[in-house]
CSV table of C-alpha atoms in Angstrom, one decimal:
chain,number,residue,atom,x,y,z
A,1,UNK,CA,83.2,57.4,122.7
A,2,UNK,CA,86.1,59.0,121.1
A,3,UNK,CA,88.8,56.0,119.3
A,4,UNK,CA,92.1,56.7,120.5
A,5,UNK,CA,93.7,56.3,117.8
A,6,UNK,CA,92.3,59.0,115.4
A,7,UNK,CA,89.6,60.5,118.1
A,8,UNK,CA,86.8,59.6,115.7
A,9,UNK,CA,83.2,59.7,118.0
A,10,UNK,CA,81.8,56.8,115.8
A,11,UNK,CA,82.4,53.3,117.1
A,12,UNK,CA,80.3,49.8,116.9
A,13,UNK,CA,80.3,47.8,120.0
A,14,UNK,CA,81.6,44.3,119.2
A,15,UNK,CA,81.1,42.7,122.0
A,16,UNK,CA,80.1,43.1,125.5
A,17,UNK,CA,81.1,41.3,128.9
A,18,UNK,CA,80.4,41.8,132.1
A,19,UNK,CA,84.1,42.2,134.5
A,20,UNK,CA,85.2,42.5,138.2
A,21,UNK,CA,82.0,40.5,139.2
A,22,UNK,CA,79.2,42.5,137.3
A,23,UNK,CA,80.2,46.0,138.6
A,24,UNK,CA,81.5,46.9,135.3
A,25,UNK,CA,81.0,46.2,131.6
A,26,UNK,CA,83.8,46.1,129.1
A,27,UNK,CA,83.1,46.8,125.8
A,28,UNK,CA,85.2,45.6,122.5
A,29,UNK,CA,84.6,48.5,120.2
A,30,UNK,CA,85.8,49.0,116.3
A,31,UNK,CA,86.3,52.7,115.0
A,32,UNK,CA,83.9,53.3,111.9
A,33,UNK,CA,86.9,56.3,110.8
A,34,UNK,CA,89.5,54.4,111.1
A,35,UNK,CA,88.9,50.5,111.6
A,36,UNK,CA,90.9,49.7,114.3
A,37,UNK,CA,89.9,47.8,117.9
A,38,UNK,CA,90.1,49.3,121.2
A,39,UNK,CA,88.6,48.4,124.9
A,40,UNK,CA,86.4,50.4,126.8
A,41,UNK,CA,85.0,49.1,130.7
A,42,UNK,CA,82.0,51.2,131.9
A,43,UNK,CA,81.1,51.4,135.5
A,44,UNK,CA,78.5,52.9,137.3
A,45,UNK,CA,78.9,56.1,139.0
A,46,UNK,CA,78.4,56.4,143.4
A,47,UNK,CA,78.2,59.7,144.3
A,48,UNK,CA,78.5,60.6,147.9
A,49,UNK,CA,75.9,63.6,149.1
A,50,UNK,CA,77.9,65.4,152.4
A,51,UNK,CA,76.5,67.6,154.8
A,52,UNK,CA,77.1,70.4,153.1
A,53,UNK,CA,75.0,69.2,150.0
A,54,UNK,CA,78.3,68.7,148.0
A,55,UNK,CA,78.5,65.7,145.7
A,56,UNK,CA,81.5,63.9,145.2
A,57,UNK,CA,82.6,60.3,143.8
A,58,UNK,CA,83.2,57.5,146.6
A,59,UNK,CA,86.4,56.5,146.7
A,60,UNK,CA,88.1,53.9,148.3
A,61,UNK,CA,91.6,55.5,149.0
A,62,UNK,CA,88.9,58.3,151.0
A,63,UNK,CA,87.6,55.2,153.2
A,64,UNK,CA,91.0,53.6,154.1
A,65,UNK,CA,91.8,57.0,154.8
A,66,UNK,CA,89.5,58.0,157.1
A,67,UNK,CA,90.0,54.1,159.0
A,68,UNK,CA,93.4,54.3,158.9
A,69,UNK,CA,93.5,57.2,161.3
A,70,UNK,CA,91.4,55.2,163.8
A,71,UNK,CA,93.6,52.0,163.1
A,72,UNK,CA,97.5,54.2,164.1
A,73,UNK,CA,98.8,51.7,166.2
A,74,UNK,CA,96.7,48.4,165.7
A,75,UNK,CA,98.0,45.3,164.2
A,76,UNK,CA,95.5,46.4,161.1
A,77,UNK,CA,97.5,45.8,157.6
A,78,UNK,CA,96.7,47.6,154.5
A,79,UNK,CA,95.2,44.3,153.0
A,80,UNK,CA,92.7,44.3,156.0
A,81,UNK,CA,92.4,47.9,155.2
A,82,UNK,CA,91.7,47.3,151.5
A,83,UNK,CA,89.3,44.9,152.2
A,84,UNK,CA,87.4,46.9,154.4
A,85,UNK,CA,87.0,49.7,151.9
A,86,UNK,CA,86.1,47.1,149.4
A,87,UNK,CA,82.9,45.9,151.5
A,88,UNK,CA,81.9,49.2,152.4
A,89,UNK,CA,82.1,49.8,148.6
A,90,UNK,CA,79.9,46.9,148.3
A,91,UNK,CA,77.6,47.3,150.5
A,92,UNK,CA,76.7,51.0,149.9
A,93,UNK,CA,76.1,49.7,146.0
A,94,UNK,CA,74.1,47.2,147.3
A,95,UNK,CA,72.1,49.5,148.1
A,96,UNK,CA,71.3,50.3,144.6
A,97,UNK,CA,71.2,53.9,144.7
A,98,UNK,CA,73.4,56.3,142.2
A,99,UNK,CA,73.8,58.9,145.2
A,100,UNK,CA,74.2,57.9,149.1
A,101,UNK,CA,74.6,60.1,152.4
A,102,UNK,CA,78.5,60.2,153.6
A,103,UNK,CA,76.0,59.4,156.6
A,104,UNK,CA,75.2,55.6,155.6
A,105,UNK,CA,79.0,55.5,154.2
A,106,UNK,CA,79.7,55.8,157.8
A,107,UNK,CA,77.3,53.3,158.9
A,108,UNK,CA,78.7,50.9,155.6
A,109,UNK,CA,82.2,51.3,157.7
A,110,UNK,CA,81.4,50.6,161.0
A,111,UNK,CA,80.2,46.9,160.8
A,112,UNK,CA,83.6,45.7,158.8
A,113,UNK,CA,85.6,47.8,161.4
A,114,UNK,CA,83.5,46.2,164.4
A,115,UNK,CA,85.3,43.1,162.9
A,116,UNK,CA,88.4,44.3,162.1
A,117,UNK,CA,89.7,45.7,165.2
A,118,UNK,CA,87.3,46.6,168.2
A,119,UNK,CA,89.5,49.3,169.4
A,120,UNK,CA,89.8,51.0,166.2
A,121,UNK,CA,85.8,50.5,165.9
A,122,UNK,CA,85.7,52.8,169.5
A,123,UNK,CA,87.9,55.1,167.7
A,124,UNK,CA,86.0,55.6,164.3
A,125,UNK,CA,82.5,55.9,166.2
A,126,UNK,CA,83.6,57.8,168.6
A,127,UNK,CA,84.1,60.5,165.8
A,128,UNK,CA,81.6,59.4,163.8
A,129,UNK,CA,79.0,59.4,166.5
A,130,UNK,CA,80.3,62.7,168.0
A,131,UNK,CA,80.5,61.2,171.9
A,132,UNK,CA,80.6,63.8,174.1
A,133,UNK,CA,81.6,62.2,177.3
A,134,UNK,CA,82.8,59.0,179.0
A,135,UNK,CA,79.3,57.9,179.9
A,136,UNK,CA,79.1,57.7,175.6
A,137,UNK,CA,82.3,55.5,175.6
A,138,UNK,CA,80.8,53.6,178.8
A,139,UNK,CA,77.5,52.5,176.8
A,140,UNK,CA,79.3,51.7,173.8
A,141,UNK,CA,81.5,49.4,175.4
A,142,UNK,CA,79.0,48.0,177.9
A,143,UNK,CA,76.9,47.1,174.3
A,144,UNK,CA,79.9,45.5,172.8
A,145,UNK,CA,80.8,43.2,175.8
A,146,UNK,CA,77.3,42.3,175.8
A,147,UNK,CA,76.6,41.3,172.2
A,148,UNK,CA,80.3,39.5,173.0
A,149,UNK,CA,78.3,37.7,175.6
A,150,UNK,CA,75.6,36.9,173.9
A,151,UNK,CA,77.8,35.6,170.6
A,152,UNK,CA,79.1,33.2,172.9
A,153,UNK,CA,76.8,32.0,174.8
A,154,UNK,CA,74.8,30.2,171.7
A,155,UNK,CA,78.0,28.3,171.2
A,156,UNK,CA,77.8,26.6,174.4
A,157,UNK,CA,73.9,26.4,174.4
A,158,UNK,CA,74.5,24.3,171.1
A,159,UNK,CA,77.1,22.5,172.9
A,160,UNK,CA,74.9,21.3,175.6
A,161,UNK,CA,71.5,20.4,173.4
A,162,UNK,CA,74.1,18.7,170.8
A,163,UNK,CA,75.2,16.4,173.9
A,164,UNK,CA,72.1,16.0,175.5
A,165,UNK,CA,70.1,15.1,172.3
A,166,UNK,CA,73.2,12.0,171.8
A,167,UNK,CA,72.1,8.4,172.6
A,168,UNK,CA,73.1,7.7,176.3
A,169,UNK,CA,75.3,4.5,176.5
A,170,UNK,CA,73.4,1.6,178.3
């Protein structure tokens, strides 16, 4: 680590702490050259593997990006959009691997989109999943309405054991 004050390479860590919720570590160092303080945060980096067997870093801005295209004309903000990258961020570390497949980015995006905006989800996958005809669009939304279905239905099961396991006036 170079000071950047006189660009000396010998420091002493003072003192460490973890930051933004133990993704990074920031570091109070002291220049041996010179003697004066500076900060450094350390992060880990997530590499992205494409297709093509290129590397690159993941980044965030590349995620809202990519969503943002499938959200033109949805009441989607840039805050939803934001926290959307920042989950898919999460959960691909979560992983706990130093290099991921833009394949299980995609996969990380679809879930918090699902959530987000169900038309915008079609959009995305659609892409993502390369349909190639309305019988594609047809199962995807015939799945959806489903698991819809299905998320409601426990609802009103619960409803009707909660009331029939209640005392019965007398």
């Amino acid at each position: 680590m170079r000071c950047p004050y006189c660009r000396g390479t010998d420091s002493r860590v003072l003192d460490s702490r973890t930051a933004d919720d133990g993704a990074a570590i920031r570091r109070r160092r002291e220049c041996q050259d010179c003697g004066k303080r500076f900060t450094t945060a350390e992060t880990a980096v997530l590499s992205v593997v494409k297709r093509s067997w290129a590397s690159e870093s993941f980044s965030r801005a590349k995620v809202i990006s990519g969503v943002r295209k499938a959200c033109q004309g949805r009441p989607v903000s840039d805050d939803d959009l934001a926290l959307l990258a920042q989950r898919v961020e999460d959960a691909v570390r979560a992983a706990g691997a130093a290099e991921v497949p833009s394949a299980e980015v995609g996969v990380a995006i679809l879930g918090p989109l699902r959530e987000l905006d169900e038309v915008a989800y079609l959009r995305f996958a659609s892409v993502y999943r390369n349909y190639d005809s309305l019988e594609d669009f047809e199962a995807e939304i015939t799945l959806l309405r489903s698991e819809a279905a299905l998320a409601a239905s426990p609802d009103s099961a619960d409803a009707v054991s909660a009331s029939s396991t209640l005392p019965t006036p007398s």
